PDB file of C-alpha atoms in Angstrom:
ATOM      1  CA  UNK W   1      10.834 -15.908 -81.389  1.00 69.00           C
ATOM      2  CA  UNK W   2      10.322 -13.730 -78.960  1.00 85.00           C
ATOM      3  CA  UNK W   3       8.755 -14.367 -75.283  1.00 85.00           C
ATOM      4  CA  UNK W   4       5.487 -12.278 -76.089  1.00 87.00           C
ATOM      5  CA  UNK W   5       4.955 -14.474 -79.394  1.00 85.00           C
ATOM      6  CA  UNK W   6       5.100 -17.623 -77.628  1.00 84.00           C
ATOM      7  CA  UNK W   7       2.682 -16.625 -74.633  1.00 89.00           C
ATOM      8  CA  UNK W   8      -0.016 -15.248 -77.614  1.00 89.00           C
ATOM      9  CA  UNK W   9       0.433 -18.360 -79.251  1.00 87.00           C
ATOM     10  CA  UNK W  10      -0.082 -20.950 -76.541  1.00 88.00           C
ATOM     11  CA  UNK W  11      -3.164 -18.416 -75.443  1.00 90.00           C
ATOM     12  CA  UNK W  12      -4.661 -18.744 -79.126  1.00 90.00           C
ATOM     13  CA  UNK W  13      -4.013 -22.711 -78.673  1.00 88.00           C
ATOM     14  CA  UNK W  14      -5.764 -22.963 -75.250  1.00 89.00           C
ATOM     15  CA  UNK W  15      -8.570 -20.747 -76.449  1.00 89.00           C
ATOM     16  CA  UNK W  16      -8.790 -22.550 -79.889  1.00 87.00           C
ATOM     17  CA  UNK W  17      -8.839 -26.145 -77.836  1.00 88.00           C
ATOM     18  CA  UNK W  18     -11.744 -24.968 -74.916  1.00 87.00           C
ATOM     19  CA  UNK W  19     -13.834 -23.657 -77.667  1.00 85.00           C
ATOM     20  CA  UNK W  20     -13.197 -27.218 -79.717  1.00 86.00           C
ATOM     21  CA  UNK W  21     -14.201 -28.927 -76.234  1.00 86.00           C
ATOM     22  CA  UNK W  22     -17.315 -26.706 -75.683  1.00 84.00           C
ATOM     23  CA  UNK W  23     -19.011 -27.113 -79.385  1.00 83.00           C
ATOM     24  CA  UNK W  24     -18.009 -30.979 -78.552  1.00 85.00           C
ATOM     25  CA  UNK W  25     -19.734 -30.746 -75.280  1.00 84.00           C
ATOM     26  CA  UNK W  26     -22.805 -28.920 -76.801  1.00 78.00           C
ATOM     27  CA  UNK W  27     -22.591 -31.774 -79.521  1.00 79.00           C
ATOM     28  CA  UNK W  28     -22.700 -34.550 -77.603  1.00 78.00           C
ATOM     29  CA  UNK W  29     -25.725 -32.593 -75.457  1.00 82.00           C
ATOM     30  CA  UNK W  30     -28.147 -32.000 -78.446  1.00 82.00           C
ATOM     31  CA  UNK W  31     -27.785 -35.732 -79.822  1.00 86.00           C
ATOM     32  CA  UNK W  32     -28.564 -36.964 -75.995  1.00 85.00           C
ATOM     33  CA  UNK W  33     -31.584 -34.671 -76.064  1.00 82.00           C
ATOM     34  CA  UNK W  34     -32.165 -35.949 -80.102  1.00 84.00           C
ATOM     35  CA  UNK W  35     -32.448 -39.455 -78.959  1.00 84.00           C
ATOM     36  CA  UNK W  36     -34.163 -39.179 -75.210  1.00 83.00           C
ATOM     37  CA  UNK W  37     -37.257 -36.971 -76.778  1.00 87.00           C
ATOM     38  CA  UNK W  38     -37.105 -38.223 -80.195  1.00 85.00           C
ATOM     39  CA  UNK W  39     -39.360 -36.611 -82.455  1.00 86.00           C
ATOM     40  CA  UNK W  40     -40.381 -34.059 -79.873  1.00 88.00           C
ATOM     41  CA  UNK W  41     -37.136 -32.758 -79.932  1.00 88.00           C
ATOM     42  CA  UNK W  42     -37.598 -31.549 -83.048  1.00 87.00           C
ATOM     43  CA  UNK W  43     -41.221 -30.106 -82.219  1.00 88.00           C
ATOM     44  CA  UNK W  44     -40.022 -28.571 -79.230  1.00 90.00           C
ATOM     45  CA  UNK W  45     -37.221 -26.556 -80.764  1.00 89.00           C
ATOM     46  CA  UNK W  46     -39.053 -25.718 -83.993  1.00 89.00           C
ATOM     47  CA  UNK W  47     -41.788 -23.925 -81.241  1.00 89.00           C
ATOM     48  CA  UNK W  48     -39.313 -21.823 -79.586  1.00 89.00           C
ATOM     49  CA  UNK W  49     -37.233 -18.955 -80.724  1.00 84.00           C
ATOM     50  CA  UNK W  50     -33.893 -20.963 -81.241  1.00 89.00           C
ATOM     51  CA  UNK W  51     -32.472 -23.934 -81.024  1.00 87.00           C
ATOM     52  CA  UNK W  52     -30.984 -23.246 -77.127  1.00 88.00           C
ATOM     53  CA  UNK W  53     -34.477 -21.964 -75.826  1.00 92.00           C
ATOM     54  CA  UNK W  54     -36.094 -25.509 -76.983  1.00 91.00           C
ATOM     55  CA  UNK W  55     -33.446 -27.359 -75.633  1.00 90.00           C
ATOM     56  CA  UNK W  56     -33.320 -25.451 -72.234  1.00 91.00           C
ATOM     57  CA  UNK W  57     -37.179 -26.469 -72.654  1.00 90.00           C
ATOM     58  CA  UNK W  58     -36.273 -30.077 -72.774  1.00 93.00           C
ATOM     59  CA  UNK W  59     -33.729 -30.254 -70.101  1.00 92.00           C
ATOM     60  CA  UNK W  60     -36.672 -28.352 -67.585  1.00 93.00           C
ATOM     61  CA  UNK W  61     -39.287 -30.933 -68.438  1.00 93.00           C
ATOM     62  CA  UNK W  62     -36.187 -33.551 -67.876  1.00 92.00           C
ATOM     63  CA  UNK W  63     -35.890 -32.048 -64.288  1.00 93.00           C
ATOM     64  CA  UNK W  64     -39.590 -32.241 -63.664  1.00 92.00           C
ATOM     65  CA  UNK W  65     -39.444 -35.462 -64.993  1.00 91.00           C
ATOM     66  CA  UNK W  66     -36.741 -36.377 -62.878  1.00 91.00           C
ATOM     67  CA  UNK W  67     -38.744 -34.631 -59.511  1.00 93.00           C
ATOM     68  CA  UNK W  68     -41.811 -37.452 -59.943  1.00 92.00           C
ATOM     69  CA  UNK W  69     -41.718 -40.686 -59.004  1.00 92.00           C
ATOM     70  CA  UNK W  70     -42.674 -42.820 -61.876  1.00 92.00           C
ATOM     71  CA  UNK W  71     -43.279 -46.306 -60.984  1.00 92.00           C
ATOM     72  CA  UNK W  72     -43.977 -49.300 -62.813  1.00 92.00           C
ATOM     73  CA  UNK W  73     -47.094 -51.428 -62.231  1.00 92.00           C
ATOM     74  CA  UNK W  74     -47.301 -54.391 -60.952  1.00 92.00           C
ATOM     75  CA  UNK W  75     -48.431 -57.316 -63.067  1.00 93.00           C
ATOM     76  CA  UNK W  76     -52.044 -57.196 -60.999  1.00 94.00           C
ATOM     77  CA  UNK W  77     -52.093 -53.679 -61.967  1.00 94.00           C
ATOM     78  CA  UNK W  78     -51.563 -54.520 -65.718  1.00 95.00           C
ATOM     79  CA  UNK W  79     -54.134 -57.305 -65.827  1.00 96.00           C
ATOM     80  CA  UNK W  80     -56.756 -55.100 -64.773  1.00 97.00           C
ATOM     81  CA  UNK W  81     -55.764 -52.317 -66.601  1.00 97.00           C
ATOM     82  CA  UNK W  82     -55.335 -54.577 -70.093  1.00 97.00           C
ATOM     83  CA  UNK W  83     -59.308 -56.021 -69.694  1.00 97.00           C
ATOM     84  CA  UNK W  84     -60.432 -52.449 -68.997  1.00 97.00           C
ATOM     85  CA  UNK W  85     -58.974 -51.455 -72.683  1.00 97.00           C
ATOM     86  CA  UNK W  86     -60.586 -54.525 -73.806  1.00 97.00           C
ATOM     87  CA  UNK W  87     -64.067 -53.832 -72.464  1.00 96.00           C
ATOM     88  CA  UNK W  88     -63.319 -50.147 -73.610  1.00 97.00           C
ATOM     89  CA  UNK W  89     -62.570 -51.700 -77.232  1.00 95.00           C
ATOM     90  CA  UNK W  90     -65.762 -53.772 -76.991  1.00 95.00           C
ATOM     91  CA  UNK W  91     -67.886 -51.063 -76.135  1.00 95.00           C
ATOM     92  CA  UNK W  92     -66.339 -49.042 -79.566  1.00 95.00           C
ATOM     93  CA  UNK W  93     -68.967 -50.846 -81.861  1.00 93.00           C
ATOM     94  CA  UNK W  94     -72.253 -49.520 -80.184  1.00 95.00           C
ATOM     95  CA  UNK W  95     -70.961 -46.551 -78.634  1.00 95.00           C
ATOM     96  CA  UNK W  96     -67.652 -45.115 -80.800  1.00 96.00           C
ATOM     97  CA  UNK W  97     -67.702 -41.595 -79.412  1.00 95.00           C
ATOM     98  CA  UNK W  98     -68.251 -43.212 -75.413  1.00 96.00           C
ATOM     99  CA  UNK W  99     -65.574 -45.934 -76.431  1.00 97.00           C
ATOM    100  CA  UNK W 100     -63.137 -43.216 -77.171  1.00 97.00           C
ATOM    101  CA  UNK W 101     -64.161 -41.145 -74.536  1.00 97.00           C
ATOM    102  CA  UNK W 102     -63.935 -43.893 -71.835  1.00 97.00           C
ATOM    103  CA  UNK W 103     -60.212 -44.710 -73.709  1.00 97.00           C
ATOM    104  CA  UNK W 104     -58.975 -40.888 -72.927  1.00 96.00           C
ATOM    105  CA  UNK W 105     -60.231 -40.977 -69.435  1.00 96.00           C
ATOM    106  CA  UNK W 106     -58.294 -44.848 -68.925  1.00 97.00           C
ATOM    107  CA  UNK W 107     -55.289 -43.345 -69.693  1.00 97.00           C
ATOM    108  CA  UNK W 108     -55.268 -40.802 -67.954  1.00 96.00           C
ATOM    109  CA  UNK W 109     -55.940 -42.759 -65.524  1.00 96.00           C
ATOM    110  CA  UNK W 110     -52.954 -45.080 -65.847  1.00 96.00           C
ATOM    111  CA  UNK W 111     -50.712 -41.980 -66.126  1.00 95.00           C
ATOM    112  CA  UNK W 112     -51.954 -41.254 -62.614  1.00 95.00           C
ATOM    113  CA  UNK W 113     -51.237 -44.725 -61.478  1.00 95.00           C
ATOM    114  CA  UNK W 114     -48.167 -44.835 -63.026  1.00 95.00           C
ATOM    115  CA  UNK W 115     -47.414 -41.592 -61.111  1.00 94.00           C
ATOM    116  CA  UNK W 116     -47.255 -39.207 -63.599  1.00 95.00           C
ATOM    117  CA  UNK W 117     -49.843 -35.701 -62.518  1.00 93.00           C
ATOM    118  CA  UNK W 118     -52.922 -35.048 -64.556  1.00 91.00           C
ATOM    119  CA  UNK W 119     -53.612 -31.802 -64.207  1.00 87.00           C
ATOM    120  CA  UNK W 120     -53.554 -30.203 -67.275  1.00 90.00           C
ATOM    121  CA  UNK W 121     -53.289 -31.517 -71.341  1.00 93.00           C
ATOM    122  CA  UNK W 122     -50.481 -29.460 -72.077  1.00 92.00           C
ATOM    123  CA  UNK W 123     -48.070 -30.736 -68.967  1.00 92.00           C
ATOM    124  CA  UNK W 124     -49.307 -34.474 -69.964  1.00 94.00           C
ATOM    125  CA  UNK W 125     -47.645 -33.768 -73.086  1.00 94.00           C
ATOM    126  CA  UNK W 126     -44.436 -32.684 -71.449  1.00 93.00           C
ATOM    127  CA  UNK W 127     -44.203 -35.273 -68.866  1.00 93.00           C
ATOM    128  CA  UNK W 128     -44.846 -37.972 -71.296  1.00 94.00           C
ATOM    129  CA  UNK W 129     -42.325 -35.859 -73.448  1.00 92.00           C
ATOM    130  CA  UNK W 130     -39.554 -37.153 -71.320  1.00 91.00           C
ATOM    131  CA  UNK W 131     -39.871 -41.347 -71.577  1.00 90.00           C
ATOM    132  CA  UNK W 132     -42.318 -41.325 -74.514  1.00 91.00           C
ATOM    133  CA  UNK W 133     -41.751 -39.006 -77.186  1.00 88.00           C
ATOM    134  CA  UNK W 134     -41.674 -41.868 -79.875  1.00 87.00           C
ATOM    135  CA  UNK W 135     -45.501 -41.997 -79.250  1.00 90.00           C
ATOM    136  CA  UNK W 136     -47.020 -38.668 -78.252  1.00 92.00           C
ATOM    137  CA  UNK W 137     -47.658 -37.657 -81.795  1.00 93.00           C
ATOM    138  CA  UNK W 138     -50.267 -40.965 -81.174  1.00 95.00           C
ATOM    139  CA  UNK W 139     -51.216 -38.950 -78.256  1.00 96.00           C
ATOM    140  CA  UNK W 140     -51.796 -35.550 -79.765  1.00 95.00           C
ATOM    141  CA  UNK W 141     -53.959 -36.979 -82.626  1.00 96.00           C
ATOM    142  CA  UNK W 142     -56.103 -39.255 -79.830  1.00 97.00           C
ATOM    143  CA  UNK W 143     -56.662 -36.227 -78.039  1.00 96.00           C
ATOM    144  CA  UNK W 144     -57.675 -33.867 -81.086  1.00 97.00           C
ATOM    145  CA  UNK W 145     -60.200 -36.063 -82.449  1.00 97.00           C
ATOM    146  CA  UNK W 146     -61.655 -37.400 -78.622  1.00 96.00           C
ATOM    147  CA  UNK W 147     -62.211 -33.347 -78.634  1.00 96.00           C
ATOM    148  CA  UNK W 148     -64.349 -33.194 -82.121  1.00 96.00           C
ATOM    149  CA  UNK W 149     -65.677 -35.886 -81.072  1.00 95.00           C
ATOM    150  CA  UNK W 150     -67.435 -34.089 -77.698  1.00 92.00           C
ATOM    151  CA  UNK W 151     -68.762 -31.421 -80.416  1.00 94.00           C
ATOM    152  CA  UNK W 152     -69.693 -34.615 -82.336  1.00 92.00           C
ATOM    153  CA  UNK W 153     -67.564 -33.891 -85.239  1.00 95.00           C
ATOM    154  CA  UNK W 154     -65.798 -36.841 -85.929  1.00 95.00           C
ATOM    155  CA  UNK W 155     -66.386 -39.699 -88.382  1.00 95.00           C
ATOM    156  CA  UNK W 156     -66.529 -43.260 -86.848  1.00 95.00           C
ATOM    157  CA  UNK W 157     -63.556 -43.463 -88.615  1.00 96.00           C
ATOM    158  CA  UNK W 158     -61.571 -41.053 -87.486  1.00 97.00           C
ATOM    159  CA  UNK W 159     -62.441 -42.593 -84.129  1.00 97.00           C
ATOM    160  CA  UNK W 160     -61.546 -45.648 -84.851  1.00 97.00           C
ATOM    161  CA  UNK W 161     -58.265 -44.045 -85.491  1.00 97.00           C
ATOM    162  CA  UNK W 162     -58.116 -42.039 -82.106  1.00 97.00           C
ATOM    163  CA  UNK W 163     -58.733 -45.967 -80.500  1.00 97.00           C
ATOM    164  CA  UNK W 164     -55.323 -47.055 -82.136  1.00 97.00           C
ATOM    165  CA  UNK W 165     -53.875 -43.769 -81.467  1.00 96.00           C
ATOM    166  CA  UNK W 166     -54.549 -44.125 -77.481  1.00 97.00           C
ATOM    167  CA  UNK W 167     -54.095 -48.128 -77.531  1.00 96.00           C
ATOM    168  CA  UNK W 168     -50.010 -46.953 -78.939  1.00 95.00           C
ATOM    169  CA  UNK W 169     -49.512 -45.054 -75.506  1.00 95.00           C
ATOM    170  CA  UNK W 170     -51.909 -46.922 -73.418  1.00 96.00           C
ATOM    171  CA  UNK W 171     -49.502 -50.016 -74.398  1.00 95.00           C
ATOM    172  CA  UNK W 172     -46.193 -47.776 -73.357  1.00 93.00           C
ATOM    173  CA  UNK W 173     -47.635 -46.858 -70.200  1.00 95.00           C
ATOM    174  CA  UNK W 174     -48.885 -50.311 -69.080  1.00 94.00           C
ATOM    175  CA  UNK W 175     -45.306 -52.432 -69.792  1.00 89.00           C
ATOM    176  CA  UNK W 176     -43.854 -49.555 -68.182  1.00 76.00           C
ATOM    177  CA  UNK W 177     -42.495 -47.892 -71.311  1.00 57.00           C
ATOM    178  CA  UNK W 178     -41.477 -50.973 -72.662  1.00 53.00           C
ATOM    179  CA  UNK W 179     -43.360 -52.163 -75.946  1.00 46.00           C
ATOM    180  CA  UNK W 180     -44.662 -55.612 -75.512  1.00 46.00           C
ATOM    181  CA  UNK W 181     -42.378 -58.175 -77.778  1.00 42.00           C
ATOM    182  CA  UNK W 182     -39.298 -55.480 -77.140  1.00 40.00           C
ATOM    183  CA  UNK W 183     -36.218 -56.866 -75.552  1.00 37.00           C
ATOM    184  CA  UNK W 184     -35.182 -54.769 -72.223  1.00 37.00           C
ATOM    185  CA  UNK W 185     -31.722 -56.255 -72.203  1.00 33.00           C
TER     186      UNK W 185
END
């Protein structure tokens, strides 16, 4: 075997082996984004043009994410925060559409405490994206029907669903992402 043959070889063999590394690389990349985002990894890349655009997508809102600082409340913090929802909750049986109302605006206002900016709907969603993206979808639907609710087009039903909808992510957001009964160990 000639000289030549063995240098095209062991080129073929280094080129085979970096592009083996890379699509491991690029493996092991998507499945952290898969299980960080959850189902809005999914959403996120089925809203772009390809599957690299909605994962660049993900890893900006990861650096925003990274860029706040996100704090956990302190267990005063919680208390008052968990007989607000309850007096929201009590209010839902004379007043649904207020109740509801009065839930969106507590939240928010926990995502502010919590250190997370509310200026706009559509960042909320991708901040929360980043450390709650098992419970935006709860999110998304709260905020839809608190909306037809302002044009009073929901049924007290359907805001009794937006209640459990917000209580899913008020819950996240006041054990600090943490689901009450979950193990942190």
């Amino acid at each position: 075997m000639s000289l030549t043959v063995v240098i095209i070889v062991i080129a073929v063999v280094v080129v085979l082996i970096a592009c083996a590394v890379a699509a491991r690389l690029a493996t092991v990349r998507r499945r952290r984004l898969q299980e960080r985002f959850g189902p809005e990894y999914e959403r996120t890349v089925d809203e772009q043009d390809s599957r690299r655009a909605g994962e660049q997508e993900l890893r900006e809102r990861q650096e925003r994410h990274d860029a706040l600082d996100i704090k956990p409340l302190p267990a005063a913090a919680r208390e008052r925060y968990s007989q607000d929802w309850a007096r929201v909750q009590e209010q839902f049986v004379d007043r649904p559409d207020d109740a509801v109302h009065d839930a969106d605006r507590l939240v928010t206002t926990l995502m502010s405490e919590r250190g997370y900016p509310t200026e706009g709907y559509e960042q909320q969603l991708k901040d929360l994206s980043v450390e709650h993206g098992e419970t935006l979808q709860h999110y998304r639907a709260a905020h839809d029907i608190n909306e037809r609710s302002g044009r009073h087009q929901a049924t007290t039903e359907e805001l009794r669903g937006a209640m459990v909808h917000y209580r899913a992510l008020f819950e996240e957001l006041l054990h600090n992402g943490d689901r009450p009964g979950r193990s942190t160990t």
